[in-house]
Short mmCIF file of C-alpha atoms and ligand atoms in Angstrom, two decimals:
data_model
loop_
_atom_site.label_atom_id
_atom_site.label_comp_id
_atom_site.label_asym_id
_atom_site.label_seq_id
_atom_site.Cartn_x
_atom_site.Cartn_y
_atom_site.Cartn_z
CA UNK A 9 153.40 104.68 155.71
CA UNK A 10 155.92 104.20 153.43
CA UNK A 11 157.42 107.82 151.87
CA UNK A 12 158.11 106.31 147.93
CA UNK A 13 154.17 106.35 148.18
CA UNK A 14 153.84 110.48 148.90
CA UNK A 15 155.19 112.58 147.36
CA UNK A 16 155.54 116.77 147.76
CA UNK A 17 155.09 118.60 144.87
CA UNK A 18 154.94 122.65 143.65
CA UNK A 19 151.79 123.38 142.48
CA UNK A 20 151.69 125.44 139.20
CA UNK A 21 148.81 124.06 137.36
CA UNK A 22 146.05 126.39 137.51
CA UNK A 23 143.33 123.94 138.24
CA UNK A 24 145.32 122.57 141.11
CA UNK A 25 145.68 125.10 143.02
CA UNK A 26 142.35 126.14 142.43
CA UNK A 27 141.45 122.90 143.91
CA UNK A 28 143.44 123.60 146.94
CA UNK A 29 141.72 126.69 147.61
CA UNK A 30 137.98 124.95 147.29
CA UNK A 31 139.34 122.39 149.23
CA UNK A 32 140.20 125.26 152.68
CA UNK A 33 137.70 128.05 151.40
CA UNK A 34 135.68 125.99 154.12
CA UNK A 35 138.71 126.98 156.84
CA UNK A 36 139.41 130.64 155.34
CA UNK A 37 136.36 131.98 153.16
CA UNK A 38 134.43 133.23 156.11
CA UNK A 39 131.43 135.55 155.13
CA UNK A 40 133.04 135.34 150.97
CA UNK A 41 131.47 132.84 148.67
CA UNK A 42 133.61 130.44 146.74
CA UNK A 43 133.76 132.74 144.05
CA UNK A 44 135.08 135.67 145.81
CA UNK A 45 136.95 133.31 147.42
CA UNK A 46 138.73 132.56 144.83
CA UNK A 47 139.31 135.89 143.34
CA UNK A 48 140.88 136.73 147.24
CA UNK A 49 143.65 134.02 146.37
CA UNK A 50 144.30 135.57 142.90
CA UNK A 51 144.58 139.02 143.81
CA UNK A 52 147.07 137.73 146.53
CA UNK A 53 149.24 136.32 144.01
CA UNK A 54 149.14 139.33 141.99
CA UNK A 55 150.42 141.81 144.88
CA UNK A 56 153.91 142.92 144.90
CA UNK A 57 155.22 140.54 147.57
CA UNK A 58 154.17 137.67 146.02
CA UNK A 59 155.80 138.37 142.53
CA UNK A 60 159.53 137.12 141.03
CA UNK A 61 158.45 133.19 142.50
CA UNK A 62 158.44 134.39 145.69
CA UNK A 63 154.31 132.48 146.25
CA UNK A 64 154.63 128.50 146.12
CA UNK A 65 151.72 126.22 146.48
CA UNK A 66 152.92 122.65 147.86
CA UNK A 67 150.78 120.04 147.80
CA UNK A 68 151.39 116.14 149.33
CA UNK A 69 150.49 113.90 146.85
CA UNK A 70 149.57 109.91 147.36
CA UNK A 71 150.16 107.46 144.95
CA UNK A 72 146.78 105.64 143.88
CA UNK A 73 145.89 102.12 143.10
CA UNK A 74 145.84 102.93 139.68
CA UNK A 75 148.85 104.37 139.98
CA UNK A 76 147.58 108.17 139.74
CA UNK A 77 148.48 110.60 142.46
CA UNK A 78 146.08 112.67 144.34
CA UNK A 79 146.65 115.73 146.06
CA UNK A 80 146.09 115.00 150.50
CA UNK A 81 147.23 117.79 152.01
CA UNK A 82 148.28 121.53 150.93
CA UNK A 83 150.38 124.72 152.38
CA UNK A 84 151.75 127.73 150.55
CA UNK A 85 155.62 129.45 151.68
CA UNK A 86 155.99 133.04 151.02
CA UNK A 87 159.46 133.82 150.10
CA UNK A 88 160.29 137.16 152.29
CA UNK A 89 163.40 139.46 152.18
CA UNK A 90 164.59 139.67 155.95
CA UNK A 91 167.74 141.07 157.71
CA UNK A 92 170.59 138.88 159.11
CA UNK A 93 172.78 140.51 162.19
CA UNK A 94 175.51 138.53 162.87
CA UNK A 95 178.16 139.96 165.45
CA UNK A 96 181.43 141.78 163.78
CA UNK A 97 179.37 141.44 160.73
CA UNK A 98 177.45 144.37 158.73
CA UNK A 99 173.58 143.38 158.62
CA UNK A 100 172.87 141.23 155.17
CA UNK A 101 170.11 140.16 153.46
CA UNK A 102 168.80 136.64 154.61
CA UNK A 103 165.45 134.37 153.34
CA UNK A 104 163.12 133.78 155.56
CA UNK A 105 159.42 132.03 154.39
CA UNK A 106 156.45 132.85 155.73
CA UNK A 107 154.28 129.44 155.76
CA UNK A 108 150.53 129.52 155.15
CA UNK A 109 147.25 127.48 154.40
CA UNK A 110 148.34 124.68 155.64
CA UNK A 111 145.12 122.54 155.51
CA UNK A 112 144.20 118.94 155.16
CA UNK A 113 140.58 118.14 154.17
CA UNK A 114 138.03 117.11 156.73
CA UNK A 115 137.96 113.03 155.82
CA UNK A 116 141.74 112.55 155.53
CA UNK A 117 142.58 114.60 159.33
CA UNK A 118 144.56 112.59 162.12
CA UNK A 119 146.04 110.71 159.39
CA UNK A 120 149.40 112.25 159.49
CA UNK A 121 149.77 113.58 156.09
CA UNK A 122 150.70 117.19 157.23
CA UNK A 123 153.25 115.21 159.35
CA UNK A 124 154.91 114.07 156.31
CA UNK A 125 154.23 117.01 153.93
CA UNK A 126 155.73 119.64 157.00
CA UNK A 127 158.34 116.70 157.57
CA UNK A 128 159.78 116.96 153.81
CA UNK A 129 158.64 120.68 153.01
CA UNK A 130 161.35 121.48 156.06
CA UNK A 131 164.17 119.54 154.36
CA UNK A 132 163.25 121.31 151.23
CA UNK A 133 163.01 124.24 152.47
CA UNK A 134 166.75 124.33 153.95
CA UNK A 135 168.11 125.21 150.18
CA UNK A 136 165.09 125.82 148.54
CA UNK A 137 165.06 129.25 146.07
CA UNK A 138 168.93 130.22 147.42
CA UNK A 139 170.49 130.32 144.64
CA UNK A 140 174.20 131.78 144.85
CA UNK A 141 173.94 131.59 148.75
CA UNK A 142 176.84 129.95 150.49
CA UNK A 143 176.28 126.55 153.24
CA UNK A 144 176.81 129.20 155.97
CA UNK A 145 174.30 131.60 154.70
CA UNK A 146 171.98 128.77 154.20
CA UNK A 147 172.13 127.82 157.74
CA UNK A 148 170.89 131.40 158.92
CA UNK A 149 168.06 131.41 156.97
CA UNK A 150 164.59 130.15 158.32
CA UNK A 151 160.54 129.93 158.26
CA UNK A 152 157.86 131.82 160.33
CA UNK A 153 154.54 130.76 160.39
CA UNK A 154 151.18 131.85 162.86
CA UNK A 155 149.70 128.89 164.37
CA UNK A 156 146.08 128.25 164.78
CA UNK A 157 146.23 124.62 166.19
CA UNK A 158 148.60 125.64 169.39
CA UNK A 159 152.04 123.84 169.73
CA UNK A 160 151.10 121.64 166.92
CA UNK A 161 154.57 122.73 165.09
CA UNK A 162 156.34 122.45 167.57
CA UNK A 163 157.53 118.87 166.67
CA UNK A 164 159.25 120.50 163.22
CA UNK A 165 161.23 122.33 165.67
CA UNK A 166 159.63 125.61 165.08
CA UNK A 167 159.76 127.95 168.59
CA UNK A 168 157.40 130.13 170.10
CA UNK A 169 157.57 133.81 170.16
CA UNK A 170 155.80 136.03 172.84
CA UNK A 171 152.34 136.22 171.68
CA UNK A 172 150.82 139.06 174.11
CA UNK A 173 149.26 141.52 172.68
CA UNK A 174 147.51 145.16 174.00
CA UNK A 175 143.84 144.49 173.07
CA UNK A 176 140.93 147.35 173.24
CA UNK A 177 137.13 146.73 173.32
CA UNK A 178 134.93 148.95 171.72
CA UNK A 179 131.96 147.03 172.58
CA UNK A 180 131.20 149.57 175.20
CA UNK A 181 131.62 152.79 172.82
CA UNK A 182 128.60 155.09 172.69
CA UNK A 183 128.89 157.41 169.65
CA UNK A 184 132.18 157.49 167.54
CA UNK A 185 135.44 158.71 168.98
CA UNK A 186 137.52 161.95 167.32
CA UNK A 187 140.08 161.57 165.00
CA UNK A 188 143.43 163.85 167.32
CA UNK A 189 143.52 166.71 165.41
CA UNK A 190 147.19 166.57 165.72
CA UNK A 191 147.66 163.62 163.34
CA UNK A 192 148.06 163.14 160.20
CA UNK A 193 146.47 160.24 158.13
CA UNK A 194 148.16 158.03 156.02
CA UNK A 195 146.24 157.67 152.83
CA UNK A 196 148.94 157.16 149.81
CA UNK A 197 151.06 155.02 148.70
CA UNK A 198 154.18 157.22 148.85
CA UNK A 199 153.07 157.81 152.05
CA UNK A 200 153.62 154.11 152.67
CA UNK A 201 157.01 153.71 151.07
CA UNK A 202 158.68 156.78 152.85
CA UNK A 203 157.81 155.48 156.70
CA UNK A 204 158.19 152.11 155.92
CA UNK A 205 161.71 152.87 154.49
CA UNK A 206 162.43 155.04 158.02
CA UNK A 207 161.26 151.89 159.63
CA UNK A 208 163.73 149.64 157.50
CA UNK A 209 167.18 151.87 158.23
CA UNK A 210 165.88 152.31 161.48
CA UNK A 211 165.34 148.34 162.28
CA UNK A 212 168.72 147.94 160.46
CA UNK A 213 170.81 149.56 163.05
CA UNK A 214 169.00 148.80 166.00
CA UNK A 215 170.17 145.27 164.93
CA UNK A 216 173.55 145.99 164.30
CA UNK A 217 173.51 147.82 167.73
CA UNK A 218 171.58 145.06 169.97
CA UNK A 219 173.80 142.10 168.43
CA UNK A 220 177.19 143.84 168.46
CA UNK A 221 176.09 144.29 172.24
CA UNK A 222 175.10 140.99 172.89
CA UNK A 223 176.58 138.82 170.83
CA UNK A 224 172.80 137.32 169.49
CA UNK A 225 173.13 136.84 166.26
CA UNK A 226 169.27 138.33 164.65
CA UNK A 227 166.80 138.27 161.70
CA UNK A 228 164.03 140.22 160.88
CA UNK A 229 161.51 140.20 158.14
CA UNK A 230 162.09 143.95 156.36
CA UNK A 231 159.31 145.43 157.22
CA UNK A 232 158.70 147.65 153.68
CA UNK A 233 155.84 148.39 151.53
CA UNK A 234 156.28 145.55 149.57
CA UNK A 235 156.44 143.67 152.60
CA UNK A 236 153.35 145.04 153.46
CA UNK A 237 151.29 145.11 150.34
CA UNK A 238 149.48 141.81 151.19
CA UNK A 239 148.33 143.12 154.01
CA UNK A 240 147.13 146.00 152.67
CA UNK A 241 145.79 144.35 149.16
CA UNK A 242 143.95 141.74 151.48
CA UNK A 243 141.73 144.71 152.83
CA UNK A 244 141.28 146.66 150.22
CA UNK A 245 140.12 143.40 148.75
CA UNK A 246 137.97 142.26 151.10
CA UNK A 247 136.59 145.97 152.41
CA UNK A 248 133.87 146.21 149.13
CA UNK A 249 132.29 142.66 150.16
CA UNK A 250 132.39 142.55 153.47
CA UNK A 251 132.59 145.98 154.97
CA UNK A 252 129.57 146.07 157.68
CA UNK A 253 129.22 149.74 156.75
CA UNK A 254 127.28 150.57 153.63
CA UNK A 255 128.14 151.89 150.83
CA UNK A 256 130.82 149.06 151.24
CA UNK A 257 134.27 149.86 150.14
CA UNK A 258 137.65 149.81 149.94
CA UNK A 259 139.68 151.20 153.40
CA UNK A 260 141.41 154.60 152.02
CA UNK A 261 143.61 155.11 155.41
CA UNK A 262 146.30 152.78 156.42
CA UNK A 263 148.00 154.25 159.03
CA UNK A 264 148.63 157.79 161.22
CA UNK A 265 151.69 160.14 162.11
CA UNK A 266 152.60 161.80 164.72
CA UNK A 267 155.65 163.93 165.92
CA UNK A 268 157.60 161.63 163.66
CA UNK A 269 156.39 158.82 164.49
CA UNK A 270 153.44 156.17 163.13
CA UNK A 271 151.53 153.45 163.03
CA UNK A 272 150.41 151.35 160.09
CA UNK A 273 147.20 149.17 159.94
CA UNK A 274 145.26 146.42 158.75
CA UNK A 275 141.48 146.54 158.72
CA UNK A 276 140.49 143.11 159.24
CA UNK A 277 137.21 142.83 157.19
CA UNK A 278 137.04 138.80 158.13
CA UNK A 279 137.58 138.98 161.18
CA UNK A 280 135.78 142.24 162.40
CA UNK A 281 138.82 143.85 163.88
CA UNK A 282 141.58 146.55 163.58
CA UNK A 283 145.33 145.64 164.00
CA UNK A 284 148.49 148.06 163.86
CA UNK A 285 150.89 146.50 161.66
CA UNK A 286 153.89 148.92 163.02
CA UNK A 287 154.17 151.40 165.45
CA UNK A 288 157.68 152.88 164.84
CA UNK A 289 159.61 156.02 167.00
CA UNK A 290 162.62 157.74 165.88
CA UNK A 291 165.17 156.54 168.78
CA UNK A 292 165.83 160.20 169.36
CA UNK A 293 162.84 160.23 170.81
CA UNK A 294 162.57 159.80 174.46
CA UNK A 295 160.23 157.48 176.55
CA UNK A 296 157.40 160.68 177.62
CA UNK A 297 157.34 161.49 173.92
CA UNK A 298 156.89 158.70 172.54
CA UNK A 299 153.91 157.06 174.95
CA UNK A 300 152.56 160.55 174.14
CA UNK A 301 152.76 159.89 170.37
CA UNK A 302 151.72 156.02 170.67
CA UNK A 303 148.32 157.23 172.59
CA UNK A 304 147.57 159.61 170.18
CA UNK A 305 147.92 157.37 167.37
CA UNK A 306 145.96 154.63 169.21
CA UNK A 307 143.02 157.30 169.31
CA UNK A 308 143.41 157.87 165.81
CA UNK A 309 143.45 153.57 165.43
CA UNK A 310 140.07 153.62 167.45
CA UNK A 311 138.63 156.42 165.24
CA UNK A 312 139.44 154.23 162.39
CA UNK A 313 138.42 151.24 164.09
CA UNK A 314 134.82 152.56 164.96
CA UNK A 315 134.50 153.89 161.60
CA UNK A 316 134.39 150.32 160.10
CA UNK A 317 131.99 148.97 162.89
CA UNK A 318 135.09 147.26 164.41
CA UNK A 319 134.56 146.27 168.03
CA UNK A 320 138.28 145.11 168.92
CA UNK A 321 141.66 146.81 167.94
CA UNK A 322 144.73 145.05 168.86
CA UNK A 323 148.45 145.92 168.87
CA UNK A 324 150.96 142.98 169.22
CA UNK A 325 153.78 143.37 171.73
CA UNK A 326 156.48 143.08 168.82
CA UNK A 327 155.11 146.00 167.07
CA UNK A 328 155.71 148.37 169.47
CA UNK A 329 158.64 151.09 169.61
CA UNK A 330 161.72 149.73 171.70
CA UNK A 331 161.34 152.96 173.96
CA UNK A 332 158.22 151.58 175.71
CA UNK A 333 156.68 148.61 177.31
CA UNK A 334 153.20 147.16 176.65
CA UNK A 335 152.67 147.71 179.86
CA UNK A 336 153.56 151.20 179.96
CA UNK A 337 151.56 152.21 177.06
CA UNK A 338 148.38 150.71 178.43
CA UNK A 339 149.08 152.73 181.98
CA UNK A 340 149.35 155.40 179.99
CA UNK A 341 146.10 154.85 177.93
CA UNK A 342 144.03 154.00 181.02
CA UNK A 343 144.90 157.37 182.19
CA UNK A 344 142.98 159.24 179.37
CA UNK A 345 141.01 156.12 177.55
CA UNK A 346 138.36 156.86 175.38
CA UNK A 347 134.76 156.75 176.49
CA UNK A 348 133.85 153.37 176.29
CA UNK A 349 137.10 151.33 175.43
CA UNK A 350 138.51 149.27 177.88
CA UNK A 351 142.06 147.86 177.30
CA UNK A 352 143.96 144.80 178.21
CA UNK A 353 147.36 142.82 178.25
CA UNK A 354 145.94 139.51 176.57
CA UNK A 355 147.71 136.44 175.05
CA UNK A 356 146.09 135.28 171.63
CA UNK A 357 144.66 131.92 171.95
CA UNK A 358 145.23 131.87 168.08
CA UNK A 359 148.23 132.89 165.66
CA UNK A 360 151.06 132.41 167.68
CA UNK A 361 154.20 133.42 165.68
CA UNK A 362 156.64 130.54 165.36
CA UNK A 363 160.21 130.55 163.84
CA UNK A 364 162.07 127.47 163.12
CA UNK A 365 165.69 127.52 162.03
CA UNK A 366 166.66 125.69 158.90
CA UNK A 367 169.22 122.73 159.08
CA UNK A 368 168.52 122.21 162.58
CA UNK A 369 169.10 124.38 165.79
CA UNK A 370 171.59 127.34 165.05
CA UNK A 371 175.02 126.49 167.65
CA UNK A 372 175.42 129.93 168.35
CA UNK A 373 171.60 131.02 168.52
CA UNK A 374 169.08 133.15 166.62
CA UNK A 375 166.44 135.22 167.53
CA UNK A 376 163.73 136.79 165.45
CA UNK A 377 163.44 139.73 166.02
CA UNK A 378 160.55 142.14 165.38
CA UNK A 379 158.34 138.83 165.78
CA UNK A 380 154.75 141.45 165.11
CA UNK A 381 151.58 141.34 162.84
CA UNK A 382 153.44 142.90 160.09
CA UNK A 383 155.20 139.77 159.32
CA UNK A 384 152.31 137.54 158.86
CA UNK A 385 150.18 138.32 155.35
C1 COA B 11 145.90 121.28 161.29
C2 COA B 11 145.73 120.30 160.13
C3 COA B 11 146.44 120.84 158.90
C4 COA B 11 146.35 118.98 160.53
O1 COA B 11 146.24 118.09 159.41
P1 COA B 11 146.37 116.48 159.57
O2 COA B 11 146.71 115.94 158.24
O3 COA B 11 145.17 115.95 160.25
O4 COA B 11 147.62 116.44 160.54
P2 COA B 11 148.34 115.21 161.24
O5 COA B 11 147.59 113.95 160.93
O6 COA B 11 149.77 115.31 160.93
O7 COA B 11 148.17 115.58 162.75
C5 COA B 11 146.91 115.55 163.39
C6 COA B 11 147.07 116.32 164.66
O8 COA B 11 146.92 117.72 164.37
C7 COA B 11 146.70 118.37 165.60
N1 COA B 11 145.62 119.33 165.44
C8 COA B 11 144.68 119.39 164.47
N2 COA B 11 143.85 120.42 164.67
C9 COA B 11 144.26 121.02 165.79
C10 COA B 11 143.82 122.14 166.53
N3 COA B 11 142.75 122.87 166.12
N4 COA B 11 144.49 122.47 167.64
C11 COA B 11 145.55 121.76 168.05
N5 COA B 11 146.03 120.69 167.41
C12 COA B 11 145.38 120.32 166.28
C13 COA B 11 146.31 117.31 166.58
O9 COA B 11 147.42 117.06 167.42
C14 COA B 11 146.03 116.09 165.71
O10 COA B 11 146.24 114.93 166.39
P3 COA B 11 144.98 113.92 166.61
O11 COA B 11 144.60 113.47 165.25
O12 COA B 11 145.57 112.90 167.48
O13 COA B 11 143.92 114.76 167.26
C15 COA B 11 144.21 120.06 159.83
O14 COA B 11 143.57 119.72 161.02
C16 COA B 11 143.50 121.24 159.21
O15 COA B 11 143.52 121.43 158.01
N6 COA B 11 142.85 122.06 160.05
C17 COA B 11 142.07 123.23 159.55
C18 COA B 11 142.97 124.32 159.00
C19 COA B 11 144.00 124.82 160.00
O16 COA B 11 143.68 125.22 161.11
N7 COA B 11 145.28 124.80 159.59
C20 COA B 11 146.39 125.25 160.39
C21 COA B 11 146.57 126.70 160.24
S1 COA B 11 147.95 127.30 161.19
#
């Protein structure tokens, strides 16, 4: 295959993108007809993380007989604000994309025209929307993406990240469990804003801390309410069509709080399950307190989850405070679990975070930090 025949393209006519979301509706448009479908992808693009050019459709395009080209293969970046920690440096602002939809239609598969449309979306990727960024800047930003096809990536250089994540069944749950009367929901928006923002300065100088230590330089995705209004607009979305409780509606609690600490939360309306999104812990806080707070706030993530029907609720390992291990907080659950949820240490078979590095392999090494669910959108 020669490459003057394909070429990669930004989407940004209406009825072409619109024709890339028919064409993977069939991969992502579970228990949503077309229709809604549609209206999913549009209120996505409307949502504040995916304003200021930040959302870009790409699209592989193959050049015809008749000379006409035709659209083979699609994939979306998101454009996220993330943190750069570079040793004797302050923490910066860095790019990093999130990568999505990356789908080729049923009859043109095992073809290789991902290959070549994840081949040249890389190289464009390396300086693509960085304007005023120096060549040294450049070469500490990157892309993230969740794999559902395994170590498929893996030949674009992108890297596994620890993908274990503290899983509870509720399939066993007779009656619904109580709400701790010690936390507090999260319900608003300002709500939102202010512990995301306590998440931000805190992430900020736990960098600046772990990489002046260490000498590994670090990126994270910020992890603040713009950040996380996709995940949030996605259920709220989705929760009036396919809510399994009736009257269907929108989710009106996104998180708890407890002794200073929370968790935030997606309710996965597609997928039939509950995920935290953050779990954050002032670092005054010591290692008693805060499995204390984390089980308290998983009770008040099972109350939510068994309010929606959910029969799985699952925390990611990356997501958790830095005070406690995965293992730890499920030692701790098992202690006191609630009736009829079981818990486990399990590694996802699917959406497997991935970073790759653009401009090639970083000399002096990266690591993305805060690799959790509240990356992905
Ligand atoms: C994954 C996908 C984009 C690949 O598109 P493609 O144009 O066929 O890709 P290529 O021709 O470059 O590579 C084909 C290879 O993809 C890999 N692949 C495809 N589906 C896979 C899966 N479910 N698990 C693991 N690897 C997979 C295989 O290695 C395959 O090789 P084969 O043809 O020898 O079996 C396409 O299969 C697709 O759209 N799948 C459904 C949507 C999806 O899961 N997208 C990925 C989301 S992270």
């Amino acid at each position: 295959m020669t490459h003057d025949k394909y070429q990669l393209v930004n989407l940004t006519l209406k009825e072409e993108v619109r024709q890339c979301h028919e064409n993977n509706y069939t991969a992502w448009g579970k228990g949503l007809d077309l229709d809604d479908y549609l209206a999913r992808e549009q209120n996505f693009a409307s949502l504040p993380a995916t304003q200021d050019g930040n959302l870009t459709y790409w699209a592989l395009k193959e050049k015809q007989d008749d000379g006409s080209w035709k659209i083979m293969c699609s994939m979306e970046t998101l454009r996220r604000p993330a943190l750069l920690k570079v040793k004797g440096k302050p923490v910066e602002e860095t790019v990093c994309f999130g990568i999505g939809s990356v789908f080729t239609p049923p009859q043109n598969r095992g073809k290789g025209y991902a290959k070549i449309m994840l081949d040249q979306c890389s190289k464009r990727l390396d300086d693509w929307q960085m304007d005023g960024m120096s060549e040294s800047e450049k070469a500490k930003t990157s892309s993230v993406l969740w794999s559902d096809v395994n170590d498929y990536y893996k030949q674009f250089d992108y890297e596994l990240v620890d993908v274990r994540e503290l899983q509870f069944s509720l399939k066993g749950l007779e009656g619904a469990p109580e709400w701790p009367s010690e936390v507090e929901p999260i319900t608003t928006q300002d709500q939102i804003t202010k512990v995301s923002g306590r998440d931000e300065a805190q992430m900020r100088l736990a960098l600046d801390r772990d990489t002046e230590k260490d000498g590994i330089s670090r990126m994270a995705i910020v992890p603040n309410a713009v950040a996380h209004s996709t995940t949030f607009g996605r259920a709220k979305f989705l929760g009036p069509l396919l809510s399994k409780v009736e009257p269907k509606q929108a989710p009106s609690v996104f998180g708890a709080i407890h002794n200073e600490c929370f968790m935030l939360w997606t309710q996965d309306f597609a997928g039939g399950k509950h995920t935290a999104i953050r779990v954050f812990a002032p670092l005054s806080l010591d290692k008693h307190q805060v499995l204390e707070s984390c089980h308290l706030l998983i009770r008040a993530a099972l109350a939510e989850a068994a309010k929606w029907k959910f029969e799985k609720f699952s925390v990611w390992i990356q997501d958790l405070p830095e005070q406690v291990t995965i293992d730890e907080v499920l030692e701790h659950y098992n202690k006191n679990p609630v009736n009829g949820v079981s818990a486990q240490i399990y590694s996802r078979p699917d959406s497997w975070g991935m970073v790759r590095w653009h401009r090639g392999a970083h000399p002096g090494g990266i690591e993305w930090a805060y690799a959790g669910k509240y990356g992905w959108f």
